PDB file of C-alpha atoms and ligand atoms in Angstrom:
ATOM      1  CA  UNK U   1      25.715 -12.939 -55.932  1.00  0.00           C
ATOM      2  CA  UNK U   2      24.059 -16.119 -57.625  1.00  0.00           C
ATOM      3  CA  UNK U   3      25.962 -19.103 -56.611  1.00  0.00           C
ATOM      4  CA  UNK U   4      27.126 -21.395 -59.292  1.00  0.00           C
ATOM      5  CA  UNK U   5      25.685 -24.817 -59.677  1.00  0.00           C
ATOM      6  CA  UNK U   6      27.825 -27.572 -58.290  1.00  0.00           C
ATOM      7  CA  UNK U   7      27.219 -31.219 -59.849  1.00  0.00           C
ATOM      8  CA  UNK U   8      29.641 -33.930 -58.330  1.00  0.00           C
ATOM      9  CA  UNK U   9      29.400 -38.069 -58.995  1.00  0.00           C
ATOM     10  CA  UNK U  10      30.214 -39.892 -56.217  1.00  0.00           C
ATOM     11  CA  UNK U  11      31.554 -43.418 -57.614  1.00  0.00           C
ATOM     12  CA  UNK U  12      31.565 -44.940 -54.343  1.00  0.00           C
ATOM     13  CA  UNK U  13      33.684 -48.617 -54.439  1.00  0.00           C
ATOM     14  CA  UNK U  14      32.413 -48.823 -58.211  1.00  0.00           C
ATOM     15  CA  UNK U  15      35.180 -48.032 -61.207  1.00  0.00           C
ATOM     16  CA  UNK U  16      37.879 -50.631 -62.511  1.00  0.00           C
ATOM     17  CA  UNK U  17      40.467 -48.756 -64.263  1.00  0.00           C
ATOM     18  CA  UNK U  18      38.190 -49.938 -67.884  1.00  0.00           C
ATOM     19  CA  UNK U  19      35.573 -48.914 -66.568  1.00  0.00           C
ATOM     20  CA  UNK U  20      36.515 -45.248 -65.164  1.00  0.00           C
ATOM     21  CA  UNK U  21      38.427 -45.052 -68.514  1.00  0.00           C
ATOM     22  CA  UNK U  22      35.503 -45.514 -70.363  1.00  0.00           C
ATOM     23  CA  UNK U  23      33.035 -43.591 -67.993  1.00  0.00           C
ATOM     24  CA  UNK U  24      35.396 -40.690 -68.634  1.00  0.00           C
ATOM     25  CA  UNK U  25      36.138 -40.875 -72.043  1.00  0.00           C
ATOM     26  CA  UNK U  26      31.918 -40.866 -72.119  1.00  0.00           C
ATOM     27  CA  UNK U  27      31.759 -38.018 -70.078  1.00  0.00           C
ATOM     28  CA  UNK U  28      34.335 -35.966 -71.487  1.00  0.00           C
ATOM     29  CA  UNK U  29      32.538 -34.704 -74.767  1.00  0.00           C
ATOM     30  CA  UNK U  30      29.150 -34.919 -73.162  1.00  0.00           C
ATOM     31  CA  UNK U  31      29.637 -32.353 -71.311  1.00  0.00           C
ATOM     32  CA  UNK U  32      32.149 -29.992 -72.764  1.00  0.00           C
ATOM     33  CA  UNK U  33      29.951 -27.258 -73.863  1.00  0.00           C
ATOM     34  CA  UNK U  34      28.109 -27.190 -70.353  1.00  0.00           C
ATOM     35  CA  UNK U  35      28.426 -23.881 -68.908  1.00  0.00           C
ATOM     36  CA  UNK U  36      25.933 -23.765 -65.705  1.00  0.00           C
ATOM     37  CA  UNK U  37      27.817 -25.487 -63.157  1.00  0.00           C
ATOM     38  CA  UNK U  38      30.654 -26.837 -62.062  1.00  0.00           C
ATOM     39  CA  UNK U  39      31.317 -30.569 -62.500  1.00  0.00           C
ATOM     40  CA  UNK U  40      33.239 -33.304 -60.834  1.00  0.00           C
ATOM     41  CA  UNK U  41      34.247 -36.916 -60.428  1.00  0.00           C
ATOM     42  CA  UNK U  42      34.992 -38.628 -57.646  1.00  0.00           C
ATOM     43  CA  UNK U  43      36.318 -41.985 -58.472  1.00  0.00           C
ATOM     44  CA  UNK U  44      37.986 -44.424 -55.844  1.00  0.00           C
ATOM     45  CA  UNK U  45      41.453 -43.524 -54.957  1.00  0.00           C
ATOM     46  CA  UNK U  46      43.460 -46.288 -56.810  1.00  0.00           C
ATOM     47  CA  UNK U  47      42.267 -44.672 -60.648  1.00  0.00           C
ATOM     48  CA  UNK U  48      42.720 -41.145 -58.973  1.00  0.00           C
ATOM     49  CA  UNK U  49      45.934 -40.412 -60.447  1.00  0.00           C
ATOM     50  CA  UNK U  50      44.847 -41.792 -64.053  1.00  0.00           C
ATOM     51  CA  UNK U  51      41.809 -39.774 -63.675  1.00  0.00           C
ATOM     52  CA  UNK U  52      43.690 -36.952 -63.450  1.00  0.00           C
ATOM     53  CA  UNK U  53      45.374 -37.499 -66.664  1.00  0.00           C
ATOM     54  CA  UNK U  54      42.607 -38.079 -68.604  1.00  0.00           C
ATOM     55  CA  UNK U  55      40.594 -35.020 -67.745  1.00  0.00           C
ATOM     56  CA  UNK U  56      43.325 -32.566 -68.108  1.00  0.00           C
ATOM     57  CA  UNK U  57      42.214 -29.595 -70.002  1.00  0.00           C
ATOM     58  CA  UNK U  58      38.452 -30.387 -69.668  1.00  0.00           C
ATOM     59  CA  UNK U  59      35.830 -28.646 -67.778  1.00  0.00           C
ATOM     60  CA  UNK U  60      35.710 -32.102 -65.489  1.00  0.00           C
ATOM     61  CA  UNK U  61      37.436 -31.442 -61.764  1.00  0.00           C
ATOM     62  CA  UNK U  62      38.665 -34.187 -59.188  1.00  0.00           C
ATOM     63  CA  UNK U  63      37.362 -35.492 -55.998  1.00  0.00           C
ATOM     64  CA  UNK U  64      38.331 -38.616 -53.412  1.00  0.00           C
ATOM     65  CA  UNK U  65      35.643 -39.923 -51.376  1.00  0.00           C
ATOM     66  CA  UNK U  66      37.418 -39.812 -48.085  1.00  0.00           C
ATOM     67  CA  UNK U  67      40.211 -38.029 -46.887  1.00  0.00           C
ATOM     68  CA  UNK U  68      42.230 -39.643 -43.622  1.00  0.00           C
ATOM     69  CA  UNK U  69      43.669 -37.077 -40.801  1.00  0.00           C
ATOM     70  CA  UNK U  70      43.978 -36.644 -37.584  1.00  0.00           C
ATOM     71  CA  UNK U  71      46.221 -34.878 -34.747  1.00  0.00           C
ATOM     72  CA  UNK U  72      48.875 -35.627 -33.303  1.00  0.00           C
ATOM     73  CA  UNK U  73      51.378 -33.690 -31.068  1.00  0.00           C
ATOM     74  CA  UNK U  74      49.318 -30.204 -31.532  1.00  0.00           C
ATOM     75  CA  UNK U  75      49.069 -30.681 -35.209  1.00  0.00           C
ATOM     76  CA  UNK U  76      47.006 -32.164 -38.414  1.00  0.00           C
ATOM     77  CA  UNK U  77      48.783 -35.114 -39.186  1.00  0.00           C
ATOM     78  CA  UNK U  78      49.201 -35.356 -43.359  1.00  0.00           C
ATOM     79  CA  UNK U  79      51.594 -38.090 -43.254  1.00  0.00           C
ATOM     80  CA  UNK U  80      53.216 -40.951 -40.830  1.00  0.00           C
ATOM     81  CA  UNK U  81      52.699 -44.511 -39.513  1.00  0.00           C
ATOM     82  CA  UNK U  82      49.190 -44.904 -40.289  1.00  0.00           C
ATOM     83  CA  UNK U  83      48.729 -48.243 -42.517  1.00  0.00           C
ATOM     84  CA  UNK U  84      45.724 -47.914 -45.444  1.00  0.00           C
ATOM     85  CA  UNK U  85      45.508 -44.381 -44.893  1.00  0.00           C
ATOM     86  CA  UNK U  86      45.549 -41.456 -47.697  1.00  0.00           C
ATOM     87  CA  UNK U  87      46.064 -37.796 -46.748  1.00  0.00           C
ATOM     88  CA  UNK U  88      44.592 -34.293 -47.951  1.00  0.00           C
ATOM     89  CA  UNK U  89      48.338 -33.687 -49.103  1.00  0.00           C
ATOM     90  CA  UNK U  90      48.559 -36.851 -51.143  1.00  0.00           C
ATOM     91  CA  UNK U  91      45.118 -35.987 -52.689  1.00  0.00           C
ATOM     92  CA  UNK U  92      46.570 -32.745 -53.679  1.00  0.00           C
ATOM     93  CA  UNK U  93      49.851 -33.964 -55.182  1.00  0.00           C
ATOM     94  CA  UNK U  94      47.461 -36.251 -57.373  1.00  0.00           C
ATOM     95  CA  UNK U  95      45.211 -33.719 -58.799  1.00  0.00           C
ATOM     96  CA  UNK U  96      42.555 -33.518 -56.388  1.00  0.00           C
ATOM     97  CA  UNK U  97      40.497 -30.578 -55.989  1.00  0.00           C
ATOM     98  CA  UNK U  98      37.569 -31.718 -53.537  1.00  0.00           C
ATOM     99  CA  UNK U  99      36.873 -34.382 -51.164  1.00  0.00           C
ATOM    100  CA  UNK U 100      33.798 -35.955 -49.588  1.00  0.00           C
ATOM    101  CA  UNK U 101      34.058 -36.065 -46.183  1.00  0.00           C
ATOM    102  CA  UNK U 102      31.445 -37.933 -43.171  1.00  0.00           C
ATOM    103  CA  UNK U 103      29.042 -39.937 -46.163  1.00  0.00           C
ATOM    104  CA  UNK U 104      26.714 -41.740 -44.294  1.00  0.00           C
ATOM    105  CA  UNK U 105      27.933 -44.614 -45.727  1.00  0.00           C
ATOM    106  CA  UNK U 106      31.395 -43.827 -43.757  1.00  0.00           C
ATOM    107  CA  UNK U 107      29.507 -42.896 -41.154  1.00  0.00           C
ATOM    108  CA  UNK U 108      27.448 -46.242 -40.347  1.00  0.00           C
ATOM    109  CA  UNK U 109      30.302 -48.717 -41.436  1.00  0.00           C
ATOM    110  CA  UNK U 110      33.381 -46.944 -40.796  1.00  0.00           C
ATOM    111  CA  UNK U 111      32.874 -45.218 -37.230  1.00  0.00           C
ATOM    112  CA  UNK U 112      32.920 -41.850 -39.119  1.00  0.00           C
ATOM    113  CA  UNK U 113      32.099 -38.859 -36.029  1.00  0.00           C
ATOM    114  CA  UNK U 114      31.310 -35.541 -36.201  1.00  0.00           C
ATOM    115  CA  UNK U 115      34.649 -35.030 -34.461  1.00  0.00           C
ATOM    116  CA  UNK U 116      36.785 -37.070 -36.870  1.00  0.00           C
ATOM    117  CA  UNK U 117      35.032 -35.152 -39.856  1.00  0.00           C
ATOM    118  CA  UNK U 118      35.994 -31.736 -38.046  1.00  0.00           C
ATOM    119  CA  UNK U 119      39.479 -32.947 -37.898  1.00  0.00           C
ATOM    120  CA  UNK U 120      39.804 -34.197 -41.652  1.00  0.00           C
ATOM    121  CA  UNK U 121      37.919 -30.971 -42.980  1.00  0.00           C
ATOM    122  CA  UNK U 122      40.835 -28.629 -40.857  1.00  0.00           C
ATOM    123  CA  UNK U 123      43.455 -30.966 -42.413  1.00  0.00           C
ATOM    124  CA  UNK U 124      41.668 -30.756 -46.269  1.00  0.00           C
ATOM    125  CA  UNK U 125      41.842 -26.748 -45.777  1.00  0.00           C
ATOM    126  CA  UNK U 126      45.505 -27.276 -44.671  1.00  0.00           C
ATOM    127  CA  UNK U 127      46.298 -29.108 -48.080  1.00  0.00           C
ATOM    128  CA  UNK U 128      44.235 -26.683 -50.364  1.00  0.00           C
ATOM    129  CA  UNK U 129      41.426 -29.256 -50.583  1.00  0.00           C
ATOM    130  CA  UNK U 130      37.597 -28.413 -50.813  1.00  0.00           C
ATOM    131  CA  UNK U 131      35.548 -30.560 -48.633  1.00  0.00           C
ATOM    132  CA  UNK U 132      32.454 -31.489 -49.693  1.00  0.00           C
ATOM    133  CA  UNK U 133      30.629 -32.576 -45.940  1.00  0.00           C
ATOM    134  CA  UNK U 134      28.168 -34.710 -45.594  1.00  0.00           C
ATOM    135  CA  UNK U 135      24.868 -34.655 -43.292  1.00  0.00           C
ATOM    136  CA  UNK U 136      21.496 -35.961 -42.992  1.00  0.00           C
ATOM    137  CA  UNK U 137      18.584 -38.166 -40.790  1.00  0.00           C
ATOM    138  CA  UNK U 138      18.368 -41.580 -41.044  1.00  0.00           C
ATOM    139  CA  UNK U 139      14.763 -42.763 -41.886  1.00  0.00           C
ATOM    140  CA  UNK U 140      13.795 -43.016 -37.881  1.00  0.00           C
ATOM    141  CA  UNK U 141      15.326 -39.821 -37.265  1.00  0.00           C
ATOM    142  CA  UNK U 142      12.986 -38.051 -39.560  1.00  0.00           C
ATOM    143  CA  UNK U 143      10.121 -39.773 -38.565  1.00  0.00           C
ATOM    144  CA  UNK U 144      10.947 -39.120 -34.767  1.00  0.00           C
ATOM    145  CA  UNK U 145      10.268 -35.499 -35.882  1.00  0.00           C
ATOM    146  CA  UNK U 146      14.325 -34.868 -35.249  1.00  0.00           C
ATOM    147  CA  UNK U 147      15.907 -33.718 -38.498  1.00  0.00           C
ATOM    148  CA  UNK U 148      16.607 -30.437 -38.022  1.00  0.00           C
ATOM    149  CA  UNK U 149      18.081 -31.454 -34.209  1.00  0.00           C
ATOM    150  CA  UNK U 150      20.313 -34.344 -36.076  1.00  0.00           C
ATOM    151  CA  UNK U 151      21.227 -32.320 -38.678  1.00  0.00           C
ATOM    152  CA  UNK U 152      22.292 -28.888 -36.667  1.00  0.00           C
ATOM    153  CA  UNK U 153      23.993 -31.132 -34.416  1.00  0.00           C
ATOM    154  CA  UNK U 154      26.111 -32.388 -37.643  1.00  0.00           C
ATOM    155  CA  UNK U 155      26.776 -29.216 -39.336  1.00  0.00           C
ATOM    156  CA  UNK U 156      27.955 -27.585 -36.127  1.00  0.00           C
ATOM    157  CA  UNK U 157      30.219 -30.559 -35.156  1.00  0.00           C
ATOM    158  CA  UNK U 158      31.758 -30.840 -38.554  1.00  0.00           C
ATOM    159  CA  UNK U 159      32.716 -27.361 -39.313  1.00  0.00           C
ATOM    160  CA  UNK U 160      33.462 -26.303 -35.555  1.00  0.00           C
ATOM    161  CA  UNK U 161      35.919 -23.143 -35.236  1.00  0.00           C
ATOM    162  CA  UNK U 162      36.344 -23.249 -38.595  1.00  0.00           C
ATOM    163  CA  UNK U 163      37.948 -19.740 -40.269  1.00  0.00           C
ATOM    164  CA  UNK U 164      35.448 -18.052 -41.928  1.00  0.00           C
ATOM    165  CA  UNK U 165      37.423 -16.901 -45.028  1.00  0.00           C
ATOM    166  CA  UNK U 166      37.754 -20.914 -45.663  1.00  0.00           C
ATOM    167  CA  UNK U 167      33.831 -21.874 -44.887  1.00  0.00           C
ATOM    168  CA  UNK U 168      32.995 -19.915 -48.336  1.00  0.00           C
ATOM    169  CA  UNK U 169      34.979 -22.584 -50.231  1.00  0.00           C
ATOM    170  CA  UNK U 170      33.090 -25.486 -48.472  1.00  0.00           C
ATOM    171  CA  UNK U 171      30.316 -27.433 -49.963  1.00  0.00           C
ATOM    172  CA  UNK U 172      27.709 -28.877 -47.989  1.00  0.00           C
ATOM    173  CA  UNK U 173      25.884 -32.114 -49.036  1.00  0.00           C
ATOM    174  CA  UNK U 174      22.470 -32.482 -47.240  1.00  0.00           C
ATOM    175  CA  UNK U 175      21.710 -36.353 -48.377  1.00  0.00           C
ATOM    176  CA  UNK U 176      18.871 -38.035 -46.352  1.00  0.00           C
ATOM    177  CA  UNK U 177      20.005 -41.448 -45.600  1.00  0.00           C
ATOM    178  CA  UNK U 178      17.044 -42.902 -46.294  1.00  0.00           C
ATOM    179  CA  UNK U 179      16.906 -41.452 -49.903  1.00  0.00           C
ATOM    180  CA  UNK U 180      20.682 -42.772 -50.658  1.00  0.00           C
ATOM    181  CA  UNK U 181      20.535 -45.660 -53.122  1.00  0.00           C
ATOM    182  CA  UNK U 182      17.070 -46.365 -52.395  1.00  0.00           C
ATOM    183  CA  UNK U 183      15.308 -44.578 -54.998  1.00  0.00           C
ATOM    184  CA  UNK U 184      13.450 -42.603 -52.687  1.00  0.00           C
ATOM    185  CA  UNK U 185      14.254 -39.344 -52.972  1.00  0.00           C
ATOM    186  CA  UNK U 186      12.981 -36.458 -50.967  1.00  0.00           C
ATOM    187  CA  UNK U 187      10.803 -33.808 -52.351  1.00  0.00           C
ATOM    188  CA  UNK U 188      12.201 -30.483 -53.471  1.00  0.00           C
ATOM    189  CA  UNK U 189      10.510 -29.451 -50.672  1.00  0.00           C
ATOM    190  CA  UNK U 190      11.596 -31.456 -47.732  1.00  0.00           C
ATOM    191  CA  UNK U 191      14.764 -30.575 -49.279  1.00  0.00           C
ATOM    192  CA  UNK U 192      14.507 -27.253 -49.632  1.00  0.00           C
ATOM    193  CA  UNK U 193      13.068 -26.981 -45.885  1.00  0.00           C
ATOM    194  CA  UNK U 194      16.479 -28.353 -44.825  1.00  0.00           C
ATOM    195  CA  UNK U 195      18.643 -26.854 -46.858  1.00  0.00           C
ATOM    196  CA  UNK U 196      17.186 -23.144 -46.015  1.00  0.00           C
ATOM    197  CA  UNK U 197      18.375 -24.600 -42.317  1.00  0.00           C
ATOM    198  CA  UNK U 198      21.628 -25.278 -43.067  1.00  0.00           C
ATOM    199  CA  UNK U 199      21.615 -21.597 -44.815  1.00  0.00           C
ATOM    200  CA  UNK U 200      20.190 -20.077 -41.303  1.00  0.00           C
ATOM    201  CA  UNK U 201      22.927 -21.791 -39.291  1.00  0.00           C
ATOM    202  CA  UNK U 202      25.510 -20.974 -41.324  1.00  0.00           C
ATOM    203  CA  UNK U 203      24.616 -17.613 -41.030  1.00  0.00           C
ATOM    204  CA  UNK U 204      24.111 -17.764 -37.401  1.00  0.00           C
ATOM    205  CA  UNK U 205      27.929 -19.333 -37.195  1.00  0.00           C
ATOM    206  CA  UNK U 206      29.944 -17.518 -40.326  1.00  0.00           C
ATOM    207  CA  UNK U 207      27.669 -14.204 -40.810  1.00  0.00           C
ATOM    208  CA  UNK U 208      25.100 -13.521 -43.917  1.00  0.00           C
ATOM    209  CA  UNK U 209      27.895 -12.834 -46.578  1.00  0.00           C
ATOM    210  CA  UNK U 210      29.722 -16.309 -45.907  1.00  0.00           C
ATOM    211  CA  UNK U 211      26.211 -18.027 -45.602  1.00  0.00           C
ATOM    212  CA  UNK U 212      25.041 -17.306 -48.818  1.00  0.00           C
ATOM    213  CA  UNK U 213      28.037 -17.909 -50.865  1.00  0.00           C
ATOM    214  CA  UNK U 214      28.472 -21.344 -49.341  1.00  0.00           C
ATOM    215  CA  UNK U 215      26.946 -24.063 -51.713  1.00  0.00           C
ATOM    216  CA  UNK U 216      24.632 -26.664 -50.581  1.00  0.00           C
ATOM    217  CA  UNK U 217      24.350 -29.957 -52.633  1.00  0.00           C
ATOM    218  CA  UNK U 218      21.470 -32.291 -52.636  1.00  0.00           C
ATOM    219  CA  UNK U 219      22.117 -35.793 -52.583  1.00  0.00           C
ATOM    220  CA  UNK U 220      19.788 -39.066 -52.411  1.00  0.00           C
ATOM    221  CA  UNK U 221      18.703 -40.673 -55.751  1.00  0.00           C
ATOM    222  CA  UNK U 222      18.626 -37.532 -58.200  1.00  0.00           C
ATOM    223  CA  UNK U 223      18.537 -39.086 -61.190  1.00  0.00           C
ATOM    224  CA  UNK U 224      17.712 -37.076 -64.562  1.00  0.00           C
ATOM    225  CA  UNK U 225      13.768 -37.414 -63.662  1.00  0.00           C
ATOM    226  CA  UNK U 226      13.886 -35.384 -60.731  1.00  0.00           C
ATOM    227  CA  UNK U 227      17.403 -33.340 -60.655  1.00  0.00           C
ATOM    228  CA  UNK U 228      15.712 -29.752 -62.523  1.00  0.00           C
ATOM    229  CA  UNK U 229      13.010 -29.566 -59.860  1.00  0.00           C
ATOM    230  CA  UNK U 230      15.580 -29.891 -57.437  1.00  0.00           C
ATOM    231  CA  UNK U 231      17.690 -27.608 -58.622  1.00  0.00           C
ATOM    232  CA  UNK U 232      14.738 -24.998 -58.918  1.00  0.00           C
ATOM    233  CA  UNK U 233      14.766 -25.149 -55.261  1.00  0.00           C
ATOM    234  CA  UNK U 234      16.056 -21.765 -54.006  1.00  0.00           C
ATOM    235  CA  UNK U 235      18.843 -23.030 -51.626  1.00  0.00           C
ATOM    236  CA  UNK U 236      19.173 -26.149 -53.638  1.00  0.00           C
ATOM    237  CA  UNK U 237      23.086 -25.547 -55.188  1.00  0.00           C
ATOM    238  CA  UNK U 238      23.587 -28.615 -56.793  1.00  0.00           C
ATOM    239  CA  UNK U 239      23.351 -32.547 -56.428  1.00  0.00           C
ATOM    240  CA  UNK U 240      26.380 -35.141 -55.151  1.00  0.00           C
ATOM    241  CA  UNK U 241      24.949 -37.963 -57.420  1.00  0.00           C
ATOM    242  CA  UNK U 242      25.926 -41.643 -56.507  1.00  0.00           C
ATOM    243  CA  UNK U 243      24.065 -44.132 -58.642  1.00  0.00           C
ATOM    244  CA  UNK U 244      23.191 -42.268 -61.424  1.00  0.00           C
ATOM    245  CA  UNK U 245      26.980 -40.480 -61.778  1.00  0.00           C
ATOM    246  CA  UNK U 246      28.066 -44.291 -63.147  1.00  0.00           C
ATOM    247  CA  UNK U 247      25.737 -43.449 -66.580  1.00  0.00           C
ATOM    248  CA  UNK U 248      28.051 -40.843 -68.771  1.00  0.00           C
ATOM    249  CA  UNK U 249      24.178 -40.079 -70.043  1.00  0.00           C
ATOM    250  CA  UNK U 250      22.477 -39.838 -66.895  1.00  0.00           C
ATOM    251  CA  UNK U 251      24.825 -37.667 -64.961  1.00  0.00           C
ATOM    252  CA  UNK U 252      25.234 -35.368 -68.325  1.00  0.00           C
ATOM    253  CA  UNK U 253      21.563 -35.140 -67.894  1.00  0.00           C
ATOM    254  CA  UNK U 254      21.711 -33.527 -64.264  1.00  0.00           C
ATOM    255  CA  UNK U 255      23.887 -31.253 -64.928  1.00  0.00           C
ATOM    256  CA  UNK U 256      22.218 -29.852 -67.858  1.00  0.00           C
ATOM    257  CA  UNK U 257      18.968 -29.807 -65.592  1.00  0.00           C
ATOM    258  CA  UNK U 258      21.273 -27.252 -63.614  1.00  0.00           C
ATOM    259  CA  UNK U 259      20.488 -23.968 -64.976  1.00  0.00           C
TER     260      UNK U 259
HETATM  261  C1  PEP I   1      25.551 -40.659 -52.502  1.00  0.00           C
HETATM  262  O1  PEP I   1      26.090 -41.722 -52.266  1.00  0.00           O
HETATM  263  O2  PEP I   1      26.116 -39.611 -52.155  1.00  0.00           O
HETATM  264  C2  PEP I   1      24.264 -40.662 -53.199  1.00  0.00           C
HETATM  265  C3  PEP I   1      23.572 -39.572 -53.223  1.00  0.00           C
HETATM  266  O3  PEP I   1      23.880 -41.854 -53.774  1.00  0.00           O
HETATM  267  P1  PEP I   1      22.589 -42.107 -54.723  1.00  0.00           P
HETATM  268  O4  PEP I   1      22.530 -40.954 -55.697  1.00  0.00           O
HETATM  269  O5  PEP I   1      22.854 -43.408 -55.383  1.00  0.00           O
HETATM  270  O6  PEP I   1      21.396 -42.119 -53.825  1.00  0.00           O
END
């Protein structure tokens, strides 16, 4: 079964409620007619809820960037005295579909683990939302000759005894840190090298069926220059697009390089 494209613009701490408004009323008839993947926003939480509105009926779908959960007295907590937080169920009851969970970005300034992720993606699955997890090297890491260590270590840790029936719905971002926001990207095939990884291990931990229905997103700098050789990549299902999701034109331009 071919897996569907899956195109998703992560707006990071960028989008005033103008702005988003007028990002999305960009977006909206841009890509309308595109049939080859699946597309989403993921705006910061505050213009969440008028997202929602504004993309109902369209073929747009919704995604935070973070998700907050943790246990507490044997279970996932969704709600409760924890000040700043927002929960998969809250993401839900606004119209969320996916969210990004362990960016690098949350990782290096936030104290985002491995652990915590595992924890947040149980608690997204709990709440009927789609995670969309996050791994990669750092620049040293890859030049240490340790990618495939740092990012087996990752994938295992985030999606530990995970059900497998669940997995299938999971999207996997493999996003070099030192391609994010640098222009750098890496080439379709250093990416593809990793992402055929992530495919193995998946395997190894879900079985071959789950493995290859799982999608696995490329993200760090694709921009509409580079997305279609990408996305010609065989295990190469899709971008999470920072930078470049913030142009209606750009982003349009990605995902009609998904074919
Ligand atoms: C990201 O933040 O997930 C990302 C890929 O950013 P950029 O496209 O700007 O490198």
């Amino acid at each position: 079964m071919a897996r569907r494209k899956f195109i998703a613009g992560n707006w990071k701490e960028n989008g005033l409620y103008a702005e988003a408004r007028q990002l999305i009323e960009e977006l909206i008839p841009l890509v309308k007619d595109a049939t080859t993947a699946d597309i989403a926003v993921c705006p910061p939480y505050l213009v969440i809820p008028a997202v929602a509105e504004w993309i109902k009926g369209t073929n747009i779908q919704l995604g935070a960037q973070n998700a907050f959960s943790t246990e507490a007295k044997g279970a996932l907590v969704q709600k409760g005295a924890y000040t700043g937080e927002v929960s998969p169920a809250m993401l839900k009851d606004a119209g969320c579909t996916w969210a990004i969970l362990g960016h690098s970005e949350r990782r290096q300034y936030f104290g985002e683990t491995d652990e915590k992720v595992n924890v947040k993606v149980r608690a997204c699955y709990e709440a009927g939302i789609k995670p969309i997890v996050c791994v990669g090297e750092t620049l040293e890491e890859r030049d240490s000759g340790r990618t495939a260590g740092v990012v087996e270590k990752q994938v295992r840790g985030c999606l530990a005894s995970l059900p497998a029936d669940k997995m299938a719905e999971t999207v996997i971002a493999y996003e070099p840190v030192w391609a994010i926001g640098t222009g750098r990207t890496a080439t379709p095939e250093q990416a593809q090298e990793v992402h055929a990884q992530i495919r193995g291990l998946l395997k190894e931990l879900f079985g071959a069926e789950i493995a290859e229905a799982v999608r696995i997103q490329y993200g760090g700098s694709m921009k509409p220059e580079n997305a279609a050789e990408l996305l010609a990549q065989p295990d190469i299902d899709g971008g999470l697009i920072g930078g470049a999701a913030l142009k209606a034109k750009d982003f349009t331009a990605i995902i009609e390089a998904a074919k």
